[in-house]
Amino acid sequence: KIGDYMKIGIFDSGVGGLTILKELIRKNKYHEYIYIGDTKNLPYGNSTIENLKKYSDTIINYFIKKRCDLVIIACGTISSNLSNYLKEKHKIKIIDIITPTIDYIVNKNYKNIGLIATNMTIQSNKIASSLTKHNINVITNPAPKLVDLIEKNLMNKKESIKILKEYLAPFQNKNLDLLILGCTQYPIIKKQISSLIKTQLYDMAYPIPSLIEDGAILKVQLYFTKLNNDILKNVINILNCKYKIEELKL
Ligand code: DGL
């Protein structure tokens, strides 16, 4: 655990990481947060390792310049592909969101797990290989179009629900203990997902607050590398605390 009142840098490709920030605030982790949603480069899940390194290095260097005490990678794609690279490269404490998820599931005696995530997260094989080592059966399916649909507020469209249904098909009637929402945008559409599948859903935000001590004062600054109305609409729906929001050129 990391103590005292801190300045915490937290980032994702878009609004997805706000589901992590929201859970931290709900659990009274009152600190000064600087959030970066790299919407200019979204979606990360269909990008390349080379580009993802460039984006995350730039963001972490910004947090270091702003004298943050800690960085939270609020993105499944970066966490599953680059957490070792980033932790070794940067001289700042970094928390990824995949390691706590693996620890949580391994400690629960689960036998059958589903994982829906971005292309890059599924390709990294990070979650599946870690769970398989513990004799847990894992079914995976990538959902490459989902992040864009969520970020553009298109999940109320019939066509989007049809796509979601197809992504969920491999998990139906498989007797899963849990379906991991392996991308931080997915909890934003938890309602739509649970109307299509009966399996219990797992939100990667769940174990994160226990890694951080309670703080003193909450201050939230949100930056997006490209800001538009869809982002503002999503932010209003997700966060119910006071915050400042601005575009940031990185
Ligand atoms: N929110 C990130 C994740 O958890 C990135 C999604 C994306 O931009 O494709 O995977």
Short mmCIF file of N, CA, C and O and ligand atoms in Angstrom, two decimals, residues 12-17 41-47 74-78 80 97 117-119 121 144 147-148 151 181-186 204, ligand 1:
data_model
loop_
_atom_site.label_atom_id
_atom_site.label_comp_id
_atom_site.label_asym_id
_atom_site.label_seq_id
_atom_site.Cartn_x
_atom_site.Cartn_y
_atom_site.Cartn_z
N ASP A 12 -5.69 6.41 -19.89
CA ASP A 12 -6.33 5.42 -20.78
C ASP A 12 -6.39 6.04 -22.17
O ASP A 12 -6.04 7.20 -22.37
N SER A 13 -6.91 5.27 -23.13
CA SER A 13 -7.08 5.81 -24.48
C SER A 13 -8.24 6.80 -24.56
O SER A 13 -8.29 7.63 -25.46
N GLY A 14 -9.19 6.69 -23.63
CA GLY A 14 -10.38 7.54 -23.69
C GLY A 14 -11.05 7.66 -22.34
O GLY A 14 -10.38 7.87 -21.34
N VAL A 15 -12.39 7.49 -22.33
CA VAL A 15 -13.12 7.63 -21.07
C VAL A 15 -13.11 6.34 -20.23
O VAL A 15 -13.54 6.34 -19.08
N GLY A 16 -12.63 5.23 -20.81
CA GLY A 16 -12.66 3.94 -20.11
C GLY A 16 -12.02 3.97 -18.73
O GLY A 16 -12.58 3.48 -17.75
N GLY A 17 -10.86 4.61 -18.64
CA GLY A 17 -10.14 4.66 -17.37
C GLY A 17 -10.90 5.39 -16.27
O GLY A 17 -10.59 5.25 -15.08
N ASN A 41 -5.48 9.29 -30.10
CA ASN A 41 -4.89 8.03 -30.59
C ASN A 41 -5.78 6.81 -30.35
O ASN A 41 -5.33 5.68 -30.50
N LEU A 42 -7.01 7.03 -29.96
CA LEU A 42 -7.94 5.93 -29.71
C LEU A 42 -8.38 5.26 -31.02
O LEU A 42 -8.51 5.98 -32.01
N PRO A 43 -8.63 3.97 -31.10
CA PRO A 43 -8.53 2.98 -30.03
C PRO A 43 -7.13 2.37 -29.92
O PRO A 43 -6.49 2.09 -30.93
N TYR A 44 -6.67 2.18 -28.70
CA TYR A 44 -5.38 1.54 -28.45
C TYR A 44 -5.42 0.06 -28.85
O TYR A 44 -4.42 -0.51 -29.25
N GLY A 45 -6.59 -0.54 -28.69
CA GLY A 45 -6.72 -1.99 -28.85
C GLY A 45 -6.47 -2.51 -30.25
O GLY A 45 -6.25 -3.70 -30.45
N ASN A 46 -6.50 -1.61 -31.26
CA ASN A 46 -6.22 -2.02 -32.63
C ASN A 46 -4.90 -1.43 -33.12
O ASN A 46 -4.64 -1.39 -34.32
N SER A 47 -4.07 -0.95 -32.20
CA SER A 47 -2.81 -0.30 -32.56
C SER A 47 -1.65 -1.30 -32.58
O SER A 47 -1.87 -2.51 -32.65
N ALA A 74 -4.83 2.79 -16.38
CA ALA A 74 -6.25 2.42 -16.31
C ALA A 74 -6.72 1.88 -17.65
O ALA A 74 -7.81 2.22 -18.13
N CYS A 75 -5.92 1.04 -18.25
CA CYS A 75 -6.16 0.54 -19.60
C CYS A 75 -5.70 -0.92 -19.67
O CYS A 75 -4.54 -1.22 -19.35
N GLY A 76 -6.60 -1.80 -20.09
CA GLY A 76 -6.26 -3.22 -20.18
C GLY A 76 -5.21 -3.49 -21.26
O GLY A 76 -4.33 -4.32 -21.09
N THR A 77 -5.30 -2.76 -22.36
CA THR A 77 -4.39 -2.97 -23.49
C THR A 77 -2.95 -2.65 -23.10
O THR A 77 -2.04 -3.43 -23.35
N ILE A 78 -2.74 -1.47 -22.48
CA ILE A 78 -1.38 -1.08 -22.07
C ILE A 78 -0.92 -1.98 -20.92
O ILE A 78 0.23 -2.44 -20.90
N SER A 80 -1.69 -5.08 -20.21
CA SER A 80 -1.37 -6.47 -20.56
C SER A 80 -0.17 -6.57 -21.50
O SER A 80 0.51 -7.58 -21.53
N ILE A 97 -3.50 -2.62 -14.16
CA ILE A 97 -4.80 -3.14 -13.70
C ILE A 97 -4.98 -4.63 -13.98
O ILE A 97 -5.96 -5.22 -13.54
N ALA A 117 -12.17 -8.64 -24.45
CA ALA A 117 -11.21 -7.53 -24.37
C ALA A 117 -10.87 -7.06 -25.78
O ALA A 117 -11.44 -7.54 -26.76
N THR A 118 -9.92 -6.13 -25.86
CA THR A 118 -9.50 -5.63 -27.17
C THR A 118 -8.63 -6.69 -27.87
O THR A 118 -8.12 -7.61 -27.23
N ASN A 119 -8.43 -6.50 -29.16
CA ASN A 119 -7.53 -7.37 -29.93
C ASN A 119 -6.17 -7.51 -29.27
O ASN A 119 -5.66 -8.61 -29.08
N THR A 121 -5.18 -6.90 -26.23
CA THR A 121 -5.18 -7.56 -24.91
C THR A 121 -5.29 -9.07 -25.07
O THR A 121 -4.56 -9.82 -24.42
N PRO A 144 -13.21 -5.94 -31.20
CA PRO A 144 -12.47 -4.79 -31.74
C PRO A 144 -13.28 -3.53 -32.01
O PRO A 144 -12.71 -2.45 -32.05
N VAL A 147 -14.98 -0.41 -28.35
CA VAL A 147 -14.48 0.82 -27.73
C VAL A 147 -14.96 2.05 -28.51
O VAL A 147 -15.45 3.02 -27.92
N ASP A 148 -14.86 2.00 -29.83
CA ASP A 148 -15.31 3.12 -30.66
C ASP A 148 -16.80 3.40 -30.46
O ASP A 148 -17.21 4.55 -30.36
N GLU A 151 -17.26 5.04 -27.01
CA GLU A 151 -16.73 6.40 -26.96
C GLU A 151 -17.59 7.37 -27.78
O GLU A 151 -17.68 8.54 -27.47
N LEU A 181 -14.57 -8.32 -17.87
CA LEU A 181 -14.66 -7.19 -18.79
C LEU A 181 -13.23 -6.64 -18.88
O LEU A 181 -12.80 -5.83 -18.06
N GLY A 182 -12.46 -7.16 -19.86
CA GLY A 182 -11.02 -6.94 -19.91
C GLY A 182 -10.59 -5.62 -20.52
O GLY A 182 -9.42 -5.44 -20.84
N CYS A 183 -11.52 -4.73 -20.70
CA CYS A 183 -11.23 -3.41 -21.25
C CYS A 183 -12.04 -2.42 -20.42
O CYS A 183 -13.22 -2.66 -20.12
N THR A 184 -11.41 -1.31 -20.04
CA THR A 184 -12.05 -0.43 -19.05
C THR A 184 -13.25 0.35 -19.59
O THR A 184 -14.01 0.93 -18.82
N GLN A 185 -13.45 0.35 -20.90
CA GLN A 185 -14.67 0.98 -21.45
C GLN A 185 -15.90 0.10 -21.21
O GLN A 185 -17.02 0.60 -21.16
N TYR A 186 -15.70 -1.22 -21.12
CA TYR A 186 -16.86 -2.13 -21.09
C TYR A 186 -17.79 -1.94 -19.89
O TYR A 186 -19.01 -2.08 -20.05
N MET A 204 -12.62 -4.76 -13.82
CA MET A 204 -11.22 -4.71 -13.38
C MET A 204 -10.94 -3.61 -12.35
O MET A 204 -9.89 -3.61 -11.71
N1 DGL B 1 -9.45 1.16 -22.33
C1 DGL B 1 -8.39 0.42 -22.91
C2 DGL B 1 -8.44 -1.02 -22.53
O1 DGL B 1 -8.79 -1.27 -21.42
C3 DGL B 1 -8.12 0.71 -24.36
C4 DGL B 1 -9.25 0.46 -25.30
C5 DGL B 1 -8.92 0.94 -26.69
O2 DGL B 1 -8.61 2.12 -26.84
O3 DGL B 1 -8.97 0.12 -27.61
O4 DGL B 1 -8.11 -1.92 -23.23
#
